[in-house]
Tab-separated table of C-alpha atoms in Angstrom:
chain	number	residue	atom	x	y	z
A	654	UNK	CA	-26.749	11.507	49.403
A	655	UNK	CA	-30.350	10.637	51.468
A	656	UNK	CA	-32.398	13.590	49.415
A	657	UNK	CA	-32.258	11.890	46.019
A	658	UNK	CA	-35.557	12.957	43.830
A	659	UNK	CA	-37.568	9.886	42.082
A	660	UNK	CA	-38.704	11.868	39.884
A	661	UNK	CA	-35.414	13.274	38.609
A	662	UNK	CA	-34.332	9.678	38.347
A	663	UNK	CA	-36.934	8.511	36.771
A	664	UNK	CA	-36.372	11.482	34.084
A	665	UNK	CA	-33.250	10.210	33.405
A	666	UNK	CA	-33.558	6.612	33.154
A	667	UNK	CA	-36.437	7.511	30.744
A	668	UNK	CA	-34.024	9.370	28.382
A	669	UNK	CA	-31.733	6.648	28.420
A	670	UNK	CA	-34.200	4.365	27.085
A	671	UNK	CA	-35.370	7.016	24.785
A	672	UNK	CA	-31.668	7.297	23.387
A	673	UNK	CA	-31.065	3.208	23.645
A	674	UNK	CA	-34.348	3.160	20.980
A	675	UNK	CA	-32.783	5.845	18.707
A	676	UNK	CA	-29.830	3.308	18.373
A	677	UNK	CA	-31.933	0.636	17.179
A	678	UNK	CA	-31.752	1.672	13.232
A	679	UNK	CA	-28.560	1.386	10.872
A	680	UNK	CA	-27.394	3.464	7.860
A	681	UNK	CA	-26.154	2.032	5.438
A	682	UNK	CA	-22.271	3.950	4.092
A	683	UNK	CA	-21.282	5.132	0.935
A	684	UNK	CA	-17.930	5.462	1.066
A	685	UNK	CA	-17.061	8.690	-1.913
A	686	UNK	CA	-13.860	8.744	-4.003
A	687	UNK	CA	-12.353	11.928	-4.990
A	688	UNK	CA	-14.915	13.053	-7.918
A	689	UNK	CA	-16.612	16.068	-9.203
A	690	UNK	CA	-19.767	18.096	-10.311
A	691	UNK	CA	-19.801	19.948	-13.393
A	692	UNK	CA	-21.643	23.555	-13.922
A	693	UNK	CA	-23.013	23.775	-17.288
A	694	UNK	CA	-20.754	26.568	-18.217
A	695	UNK	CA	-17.276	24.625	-17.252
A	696	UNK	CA	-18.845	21.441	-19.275
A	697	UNK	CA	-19.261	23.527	-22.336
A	698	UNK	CA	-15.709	24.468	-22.304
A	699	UNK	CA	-13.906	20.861	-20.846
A	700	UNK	CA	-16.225	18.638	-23.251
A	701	UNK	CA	-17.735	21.391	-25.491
A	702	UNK	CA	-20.601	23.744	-26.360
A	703	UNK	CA	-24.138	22.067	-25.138
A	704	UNK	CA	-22.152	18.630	-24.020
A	705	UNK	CA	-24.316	16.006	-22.479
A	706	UNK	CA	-23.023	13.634	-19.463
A	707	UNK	CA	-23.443	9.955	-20.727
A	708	UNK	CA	-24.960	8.133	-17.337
A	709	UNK	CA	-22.704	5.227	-16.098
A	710	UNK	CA	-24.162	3.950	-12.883
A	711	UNK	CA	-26.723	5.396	-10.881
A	712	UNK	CA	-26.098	6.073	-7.461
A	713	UNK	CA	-28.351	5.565	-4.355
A	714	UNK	CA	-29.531	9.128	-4.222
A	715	UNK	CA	-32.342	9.672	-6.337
A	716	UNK	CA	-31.275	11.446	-10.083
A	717	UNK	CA	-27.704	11.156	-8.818
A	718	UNK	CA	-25.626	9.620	-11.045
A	719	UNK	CA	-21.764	8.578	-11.943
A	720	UNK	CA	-20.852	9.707	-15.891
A	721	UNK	CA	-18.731	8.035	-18.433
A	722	UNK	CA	-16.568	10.875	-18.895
A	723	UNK	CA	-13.778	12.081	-16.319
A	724	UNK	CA	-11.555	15.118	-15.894
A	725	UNK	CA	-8.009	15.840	-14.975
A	726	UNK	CA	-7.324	17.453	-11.902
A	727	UNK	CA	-3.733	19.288	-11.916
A	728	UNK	CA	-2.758	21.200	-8.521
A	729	UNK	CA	0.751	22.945	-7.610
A	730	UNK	CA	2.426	19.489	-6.916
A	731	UNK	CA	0.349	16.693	-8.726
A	732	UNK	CA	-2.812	15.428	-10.602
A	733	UNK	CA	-5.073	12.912	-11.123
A	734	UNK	CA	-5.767	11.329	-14.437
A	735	UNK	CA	-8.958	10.430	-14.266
A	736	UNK	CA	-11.695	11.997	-11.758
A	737	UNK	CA	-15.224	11.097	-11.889
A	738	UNK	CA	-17.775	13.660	-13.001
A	739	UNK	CA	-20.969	12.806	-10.991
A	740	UNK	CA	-24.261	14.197	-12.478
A	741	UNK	CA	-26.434	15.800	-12.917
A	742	UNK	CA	-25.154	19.028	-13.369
A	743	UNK	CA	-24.887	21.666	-11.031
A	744	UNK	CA	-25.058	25.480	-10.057
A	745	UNK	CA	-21.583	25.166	-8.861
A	746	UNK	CA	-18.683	23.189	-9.936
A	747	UNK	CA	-17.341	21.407	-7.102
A	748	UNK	CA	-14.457	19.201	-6.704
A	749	UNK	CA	-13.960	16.208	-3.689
A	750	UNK	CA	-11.344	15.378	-2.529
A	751	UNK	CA	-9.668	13.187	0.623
A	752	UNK	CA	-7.500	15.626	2.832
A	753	UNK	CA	-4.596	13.067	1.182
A	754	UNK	CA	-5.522	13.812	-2.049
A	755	UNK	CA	-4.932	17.183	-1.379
A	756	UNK	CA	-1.488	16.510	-0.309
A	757	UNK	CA	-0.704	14.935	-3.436
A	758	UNK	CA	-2.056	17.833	-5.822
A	759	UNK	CA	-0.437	20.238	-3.420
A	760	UNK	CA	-3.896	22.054	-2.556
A	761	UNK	CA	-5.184	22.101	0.737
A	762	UNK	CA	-9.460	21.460	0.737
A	763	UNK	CA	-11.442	22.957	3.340
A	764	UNK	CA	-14.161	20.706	4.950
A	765	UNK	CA	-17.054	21.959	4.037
A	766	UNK	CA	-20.370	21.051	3.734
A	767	UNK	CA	-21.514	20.554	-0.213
A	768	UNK	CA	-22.182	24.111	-2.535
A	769	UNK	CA	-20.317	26.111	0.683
A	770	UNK	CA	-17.132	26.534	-1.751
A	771	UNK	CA	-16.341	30.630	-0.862
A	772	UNK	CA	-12.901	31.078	-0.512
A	773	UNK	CA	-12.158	27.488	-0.695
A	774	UNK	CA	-9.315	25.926	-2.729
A	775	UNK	CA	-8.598	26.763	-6.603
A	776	UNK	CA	-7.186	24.290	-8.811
A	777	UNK	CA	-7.165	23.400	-12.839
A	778	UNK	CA	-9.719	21.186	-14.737
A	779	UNK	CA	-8.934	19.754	-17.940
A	780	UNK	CA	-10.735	18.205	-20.480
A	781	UNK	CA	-10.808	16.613	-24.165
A	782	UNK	CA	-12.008	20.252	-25.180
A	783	UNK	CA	-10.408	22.730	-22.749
A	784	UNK	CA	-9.557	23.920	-19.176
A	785	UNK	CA	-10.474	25.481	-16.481
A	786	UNK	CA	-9.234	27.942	-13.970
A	787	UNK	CA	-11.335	27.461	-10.725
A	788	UNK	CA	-10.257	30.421	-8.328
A	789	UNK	CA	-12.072	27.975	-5.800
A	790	UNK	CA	-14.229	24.958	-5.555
A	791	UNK	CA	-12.124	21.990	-3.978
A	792	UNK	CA	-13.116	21.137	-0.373
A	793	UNK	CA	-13.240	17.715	1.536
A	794	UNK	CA	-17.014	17.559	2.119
A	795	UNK	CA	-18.254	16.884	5.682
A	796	UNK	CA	-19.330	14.375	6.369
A	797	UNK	CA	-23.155	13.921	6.122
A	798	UNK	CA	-26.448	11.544	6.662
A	799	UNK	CA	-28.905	11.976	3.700
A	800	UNK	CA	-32.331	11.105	5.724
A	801	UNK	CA	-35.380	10.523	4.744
A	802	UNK	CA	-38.045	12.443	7.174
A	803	UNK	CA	-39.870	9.726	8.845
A	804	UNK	CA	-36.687	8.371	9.765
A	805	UNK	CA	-35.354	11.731	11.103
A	806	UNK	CA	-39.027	12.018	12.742
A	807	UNK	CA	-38.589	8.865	14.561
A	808	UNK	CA	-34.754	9.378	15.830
A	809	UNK	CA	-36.153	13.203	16.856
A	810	UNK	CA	-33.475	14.677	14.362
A	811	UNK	CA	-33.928	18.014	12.016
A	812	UNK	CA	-32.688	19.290	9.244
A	813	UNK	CA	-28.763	20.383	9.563
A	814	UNK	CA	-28.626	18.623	12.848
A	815	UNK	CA	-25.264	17.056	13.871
A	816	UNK	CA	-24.919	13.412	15.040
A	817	UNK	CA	-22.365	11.324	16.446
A	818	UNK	CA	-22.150	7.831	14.560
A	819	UNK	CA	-20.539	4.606	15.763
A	820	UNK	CA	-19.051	2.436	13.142
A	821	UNK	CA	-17.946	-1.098	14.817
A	822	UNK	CA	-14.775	-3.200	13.878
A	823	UNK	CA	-11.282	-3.463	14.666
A	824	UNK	CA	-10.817	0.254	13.920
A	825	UNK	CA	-14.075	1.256	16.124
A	826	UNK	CA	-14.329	5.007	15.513
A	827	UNK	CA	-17.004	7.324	17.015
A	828	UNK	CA	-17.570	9.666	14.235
A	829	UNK	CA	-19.147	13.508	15.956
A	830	UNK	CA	-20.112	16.145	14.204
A	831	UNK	CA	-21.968	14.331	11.385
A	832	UNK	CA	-24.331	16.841	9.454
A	833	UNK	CA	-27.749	15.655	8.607
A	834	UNK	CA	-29.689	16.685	5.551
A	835	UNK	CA	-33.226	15.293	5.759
A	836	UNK	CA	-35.321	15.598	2.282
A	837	UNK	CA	-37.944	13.542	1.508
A	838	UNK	CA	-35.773	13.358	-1.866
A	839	UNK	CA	-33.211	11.163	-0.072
A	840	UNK	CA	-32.103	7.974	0.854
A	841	UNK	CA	-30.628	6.424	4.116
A	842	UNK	CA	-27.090	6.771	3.678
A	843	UNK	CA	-24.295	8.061	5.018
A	844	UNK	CA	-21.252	9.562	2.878
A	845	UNK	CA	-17.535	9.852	4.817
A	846	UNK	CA	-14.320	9.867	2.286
A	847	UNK	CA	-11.923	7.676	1.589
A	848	UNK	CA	-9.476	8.673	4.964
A	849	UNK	CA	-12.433	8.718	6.709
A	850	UNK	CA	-13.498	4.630	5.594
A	851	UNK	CA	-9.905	4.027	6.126
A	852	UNK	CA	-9.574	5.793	9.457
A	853	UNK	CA	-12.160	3.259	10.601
A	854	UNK	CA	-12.226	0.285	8.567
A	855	UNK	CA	-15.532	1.273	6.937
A	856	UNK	CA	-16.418	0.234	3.686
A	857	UNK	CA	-19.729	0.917	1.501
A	858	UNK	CA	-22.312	-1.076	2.144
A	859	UNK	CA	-21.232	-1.202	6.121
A	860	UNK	CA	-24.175	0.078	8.570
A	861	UNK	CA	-23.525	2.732	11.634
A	862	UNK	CA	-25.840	3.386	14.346
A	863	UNK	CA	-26.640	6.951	15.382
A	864	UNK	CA	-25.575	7.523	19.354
A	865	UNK	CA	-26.094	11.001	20.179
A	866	UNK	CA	-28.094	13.607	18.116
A	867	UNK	CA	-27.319	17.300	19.524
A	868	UNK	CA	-28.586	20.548	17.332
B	750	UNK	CA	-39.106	4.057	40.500
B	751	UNK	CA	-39.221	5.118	44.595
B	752	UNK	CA	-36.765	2.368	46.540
B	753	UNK	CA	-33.999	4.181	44.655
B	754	UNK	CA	-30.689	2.613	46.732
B	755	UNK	CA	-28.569	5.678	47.993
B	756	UNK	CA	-25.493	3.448	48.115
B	757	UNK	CA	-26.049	2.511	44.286
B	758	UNK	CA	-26.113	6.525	43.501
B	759	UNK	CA	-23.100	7.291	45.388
B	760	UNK	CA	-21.149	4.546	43.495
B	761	UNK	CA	-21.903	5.419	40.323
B	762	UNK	CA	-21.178	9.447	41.074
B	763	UNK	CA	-18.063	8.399	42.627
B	764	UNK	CA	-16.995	6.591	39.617
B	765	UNK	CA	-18.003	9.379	36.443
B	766	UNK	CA	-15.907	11.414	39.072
B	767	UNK	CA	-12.887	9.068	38.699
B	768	UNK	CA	-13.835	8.806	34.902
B	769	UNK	CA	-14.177	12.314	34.651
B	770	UNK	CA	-10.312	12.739	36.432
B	771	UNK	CA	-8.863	10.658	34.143
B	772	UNK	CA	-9.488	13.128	31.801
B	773	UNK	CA	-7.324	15.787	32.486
B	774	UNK	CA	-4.044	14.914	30.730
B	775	UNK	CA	-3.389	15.349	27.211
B	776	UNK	CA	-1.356	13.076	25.009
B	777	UNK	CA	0.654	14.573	21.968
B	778	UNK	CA	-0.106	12.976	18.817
B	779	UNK	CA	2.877	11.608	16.625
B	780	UNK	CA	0.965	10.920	12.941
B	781	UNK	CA	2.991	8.505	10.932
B	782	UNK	CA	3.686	8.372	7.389
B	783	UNK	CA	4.336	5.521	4.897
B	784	UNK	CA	7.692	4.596	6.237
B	785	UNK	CA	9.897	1.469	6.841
B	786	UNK	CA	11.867	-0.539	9.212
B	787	UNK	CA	14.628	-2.319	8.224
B	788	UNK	CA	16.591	-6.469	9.288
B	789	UNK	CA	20.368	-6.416	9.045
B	790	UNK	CA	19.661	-8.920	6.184
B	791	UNK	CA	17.947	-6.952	3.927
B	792	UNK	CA	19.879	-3.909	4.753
B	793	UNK	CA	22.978	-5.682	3.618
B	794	UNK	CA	20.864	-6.828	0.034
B	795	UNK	CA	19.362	-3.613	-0.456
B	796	UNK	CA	22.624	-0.908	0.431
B	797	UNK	CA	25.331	-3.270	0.672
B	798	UNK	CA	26.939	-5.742	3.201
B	799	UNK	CA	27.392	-3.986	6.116
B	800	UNK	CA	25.835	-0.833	5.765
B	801	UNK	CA	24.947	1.240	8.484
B	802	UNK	CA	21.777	3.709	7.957
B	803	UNK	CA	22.634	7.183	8.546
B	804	UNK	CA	20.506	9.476	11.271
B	805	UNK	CA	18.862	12.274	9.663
B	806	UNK	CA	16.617	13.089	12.960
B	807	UNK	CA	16.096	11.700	16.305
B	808	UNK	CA	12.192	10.228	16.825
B	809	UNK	CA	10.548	11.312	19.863
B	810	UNK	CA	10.721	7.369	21.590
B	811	UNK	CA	14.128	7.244	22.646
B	812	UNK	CA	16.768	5.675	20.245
B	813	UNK	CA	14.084	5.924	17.038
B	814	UNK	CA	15.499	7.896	14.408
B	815	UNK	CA	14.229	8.788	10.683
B	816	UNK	CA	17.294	7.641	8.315
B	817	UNK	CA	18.851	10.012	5.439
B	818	UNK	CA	18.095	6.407	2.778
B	819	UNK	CA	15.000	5.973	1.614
B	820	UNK	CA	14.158	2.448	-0.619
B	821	UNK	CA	11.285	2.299	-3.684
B	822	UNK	CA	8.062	0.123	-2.720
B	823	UNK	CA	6.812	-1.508	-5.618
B	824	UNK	CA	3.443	-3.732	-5.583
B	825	UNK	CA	0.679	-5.440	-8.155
B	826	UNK	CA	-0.524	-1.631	-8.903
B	827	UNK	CA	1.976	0.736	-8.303
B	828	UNK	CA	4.805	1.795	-6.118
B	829	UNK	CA	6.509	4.895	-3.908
B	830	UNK	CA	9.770	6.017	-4.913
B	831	UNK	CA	11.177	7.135	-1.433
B	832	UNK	CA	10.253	5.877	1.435
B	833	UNK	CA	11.581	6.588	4.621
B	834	UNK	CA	13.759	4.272	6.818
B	835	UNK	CA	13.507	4.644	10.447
B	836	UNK	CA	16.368	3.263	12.741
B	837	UNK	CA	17.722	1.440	13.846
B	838	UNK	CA	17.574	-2.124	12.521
B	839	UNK	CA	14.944	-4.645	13.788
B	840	UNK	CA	14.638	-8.357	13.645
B	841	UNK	CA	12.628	-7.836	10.643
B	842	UNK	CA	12.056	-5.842	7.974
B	843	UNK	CA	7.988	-4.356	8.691
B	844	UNK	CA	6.525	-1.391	6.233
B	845	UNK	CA	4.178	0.344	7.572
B	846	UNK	CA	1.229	1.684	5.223
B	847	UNK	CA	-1.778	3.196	5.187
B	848	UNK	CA	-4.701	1.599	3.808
B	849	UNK	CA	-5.070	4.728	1.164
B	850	UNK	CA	-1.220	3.941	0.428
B	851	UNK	CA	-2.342	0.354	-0.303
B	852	UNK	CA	-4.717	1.011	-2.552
B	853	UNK	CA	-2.208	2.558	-4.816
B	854	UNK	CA	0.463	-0.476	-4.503
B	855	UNK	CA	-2.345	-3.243	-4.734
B	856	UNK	CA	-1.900	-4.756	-1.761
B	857	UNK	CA	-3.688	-4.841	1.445
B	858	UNK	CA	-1.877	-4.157	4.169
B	859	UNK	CA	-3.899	-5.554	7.445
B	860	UNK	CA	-4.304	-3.298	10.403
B	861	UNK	CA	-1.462	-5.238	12.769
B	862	UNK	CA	0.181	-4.460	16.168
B	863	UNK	CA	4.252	-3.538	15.441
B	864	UNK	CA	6.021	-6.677	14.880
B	865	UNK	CA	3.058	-9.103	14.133
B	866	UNK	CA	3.591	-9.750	10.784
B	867	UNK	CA	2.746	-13.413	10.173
B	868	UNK	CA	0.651	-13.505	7.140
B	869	UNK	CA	0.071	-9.859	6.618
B	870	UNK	CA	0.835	-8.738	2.671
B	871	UNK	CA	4.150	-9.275	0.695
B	872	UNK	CA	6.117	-6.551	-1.083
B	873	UNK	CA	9.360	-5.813	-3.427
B	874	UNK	CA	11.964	-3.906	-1.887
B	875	UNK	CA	14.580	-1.935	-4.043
B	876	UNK	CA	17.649	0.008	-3.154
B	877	UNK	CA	20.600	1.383	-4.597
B	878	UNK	CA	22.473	-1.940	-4.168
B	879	UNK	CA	19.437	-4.418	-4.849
B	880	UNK	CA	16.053	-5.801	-4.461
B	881	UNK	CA	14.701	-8.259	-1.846
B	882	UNK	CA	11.191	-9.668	-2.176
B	883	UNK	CA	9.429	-10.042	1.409
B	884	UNK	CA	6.571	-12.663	1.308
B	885	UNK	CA	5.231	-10.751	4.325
B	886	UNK	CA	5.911	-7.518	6.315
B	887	UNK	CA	3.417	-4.924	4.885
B	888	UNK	CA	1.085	-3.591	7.363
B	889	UNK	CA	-1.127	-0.658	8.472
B	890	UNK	CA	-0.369	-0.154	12.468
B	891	UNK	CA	-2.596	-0.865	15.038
B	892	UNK	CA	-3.083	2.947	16.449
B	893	UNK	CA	-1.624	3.106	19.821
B	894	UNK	CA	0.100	5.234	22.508
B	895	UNK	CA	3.455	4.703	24.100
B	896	UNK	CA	3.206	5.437	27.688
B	897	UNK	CA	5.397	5.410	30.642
B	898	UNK	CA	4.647	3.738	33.364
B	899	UNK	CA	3.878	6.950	35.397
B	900	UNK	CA	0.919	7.947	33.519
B	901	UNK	CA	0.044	4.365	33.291
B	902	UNK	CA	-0.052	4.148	36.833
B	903	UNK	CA	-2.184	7.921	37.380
B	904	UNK	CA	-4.291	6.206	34.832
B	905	UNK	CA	-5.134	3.000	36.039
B	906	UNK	CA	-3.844	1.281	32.710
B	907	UNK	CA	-1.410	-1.525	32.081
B	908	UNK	CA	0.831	-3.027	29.184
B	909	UNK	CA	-1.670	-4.138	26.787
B	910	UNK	CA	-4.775	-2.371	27.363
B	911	UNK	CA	-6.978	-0.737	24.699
B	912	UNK	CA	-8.410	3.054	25.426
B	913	UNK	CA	-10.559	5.106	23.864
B	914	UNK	CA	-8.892	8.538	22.747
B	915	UNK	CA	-10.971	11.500	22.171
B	916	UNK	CA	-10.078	14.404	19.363
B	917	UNK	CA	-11.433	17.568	19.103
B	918	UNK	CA	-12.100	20.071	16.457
B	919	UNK	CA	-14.381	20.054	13.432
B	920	UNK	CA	-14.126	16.320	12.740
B	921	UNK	CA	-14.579	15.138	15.967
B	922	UNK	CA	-13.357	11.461	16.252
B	923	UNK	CA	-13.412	8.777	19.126
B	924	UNK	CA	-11.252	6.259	17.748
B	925	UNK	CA	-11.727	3.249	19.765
B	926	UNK	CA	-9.568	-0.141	20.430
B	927	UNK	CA	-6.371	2.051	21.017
B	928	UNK	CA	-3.600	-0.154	21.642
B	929	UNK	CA	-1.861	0.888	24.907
B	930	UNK	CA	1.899	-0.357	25.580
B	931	UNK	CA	3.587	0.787	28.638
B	932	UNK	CA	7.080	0.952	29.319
B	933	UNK	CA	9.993	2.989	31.114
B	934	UNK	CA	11.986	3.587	27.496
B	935	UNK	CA	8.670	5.119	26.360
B	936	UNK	CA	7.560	9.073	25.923
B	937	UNK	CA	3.962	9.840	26.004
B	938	UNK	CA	2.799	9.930	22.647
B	939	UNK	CA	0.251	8.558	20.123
B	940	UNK	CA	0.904	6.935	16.765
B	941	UNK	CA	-1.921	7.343	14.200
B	942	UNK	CA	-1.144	6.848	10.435
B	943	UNK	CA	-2.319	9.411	7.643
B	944	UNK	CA	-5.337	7.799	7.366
B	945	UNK	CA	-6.529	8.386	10.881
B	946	UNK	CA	-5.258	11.913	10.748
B	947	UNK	CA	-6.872	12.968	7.896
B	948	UNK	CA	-10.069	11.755	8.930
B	949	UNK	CA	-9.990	13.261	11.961
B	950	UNK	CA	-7.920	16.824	11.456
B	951	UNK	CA	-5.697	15.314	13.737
B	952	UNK	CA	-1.616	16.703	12.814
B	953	UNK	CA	1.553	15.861	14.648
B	954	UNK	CA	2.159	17.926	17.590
B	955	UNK	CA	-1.832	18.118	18.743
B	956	UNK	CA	-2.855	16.165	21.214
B	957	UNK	CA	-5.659	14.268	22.345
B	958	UNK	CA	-7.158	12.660	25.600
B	959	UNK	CA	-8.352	9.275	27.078
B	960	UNK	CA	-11.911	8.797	27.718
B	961	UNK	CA	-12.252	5.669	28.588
B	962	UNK	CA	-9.840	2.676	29.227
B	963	UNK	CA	-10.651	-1.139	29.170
B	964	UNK	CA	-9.141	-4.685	28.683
């Protein structure tokens, strides 16, 4: 134990620093509800031909927003009444659910990250004006960090790198594998689901920290 | 950075060593629905005086059982039609939710060690014989691992501790401030609710490992 090299140490006492500095900034949590985004073809046929989503609230995300109107989601064993369509509309329609909400409507969601929907669960869509057969389409998303690029600059984080997040509380929970999506279109935040907030106690408008950023 | 202590270096090697053995053993995980447990008292209100619940299977802890009767939940919001009973009677009557369950009755269960129920959320009880109203007794369980006092002991952890348990897989969770409680009428197993599986991909029958253990 005599040959020890300084400079090895000092290598590694300088990346702890390094990551004790990348834990100094908080992101703000949006906790997502089950919900839904609409392509413009399955619109035309729940709501009818040319239909226009009526904005309700924006949300944090920049052109993102919640819409008046709200589907039915029926599965093998269950449904829900009332599921939010979030706009705008999209190439895809894509339905997101909780891993328990998936128990209820009998349908087992992949996790997936967001418009990755091959071979993923099918279930029915109904609106005032029609439904639709969706071969595939419901997954629990992963969960993600939208980040803005000077903050992914200054935490040395890329694009579609995973993080591990720390979420404090009587429920502490180290969350790993957290995607990242940096865009300079986005908005500190990060989005788990509902078992996810509940897992940990999290609720939106809590902050994590970022402790560990691997590619 | 030269007058780098030898002694200091061989301490802390030595101990992620130790850390690092503590590692090795696996712990099954139990996940735990919406389910109930059941005083004398209110057994007698809700299935008649003197009933005795009926074993539909043995638990893994010694003695536990799941009961064939079930009872309706009903809250502020909504209720569940059959919940499970697990025997055999307690001192008191304690439902154990998760939060997501919550949600749907209206009430908010607090996140409570097993038989702490002072305070924690009320609830209507009905069976086939009648109803009993519980001013308290609805919570969501502290996670936590029944141990025996072997692995305790391999483990350098006592009655009362709190761990931090490690899962695998493509959710990757650390859930932190797990209750420990050690005794020789124990099995080695953790308790997580639906919540805390689903967040994590965690399902009965996996297991999971301690990372770290402190008071």
């Amino acid at each position: 134990m005599n040959n020890i090299d300084p400079a090895l140490i000092k290598k590694i006492v300088e990346e702890i620093y390094k990551r004790l500095e990348s834990c100094n900034d908080e992101i703000p949590v949006g906790v997502s509800n089950r919900h839904i985004h609409i392509s413009r073809e399955d619109l035309d046929v729940l709501f009818g031909k040319g239909y226009e989503l009526t904005k309700l609230n924006d949300l944090k995300q920049p052109g993102q927003y919640s819409a008046k109107e709200t589907v039915k989601i029926i599965g093998p064993k269950g449904e829900f009444d009332k599921v939010r369509i979030l706009g705008p509309v999209r190439n895809q329609t894509q339905l997101e659910l909780a891993l328990t909400d998936g128990f209820k409507l009998g349908v087992t969601p992949e996790i997936r990250e967001s418009g990755k929907l091959d071979g993923s669960a099918g279930i029915i869509i109904e609106g005032p004006k029609g439904r639709v057969k969706k071969d595939y389409g419901a997954i629990a998303a992963l969960r993600h960090i939208h980040m803005p690029p000077s903050f992914a600059e200054e935490h040395g984080i890329k694009d579609k790198d995973f993080v591990d997040v720390v979420c404090e509380g009587i429920r502490k929970t180290i969350f790993s594998n957290v995607l990242v999506r940096v865009s300079d279109q986005f908005v500190l935040e990060m989005h788990v689901d509902t078992d996810e907030a509940n897992a940990s106690g999290l609720k939106t408008g809590d902050t994590v920290k970022i402790i560990k950023s691997k590619e």
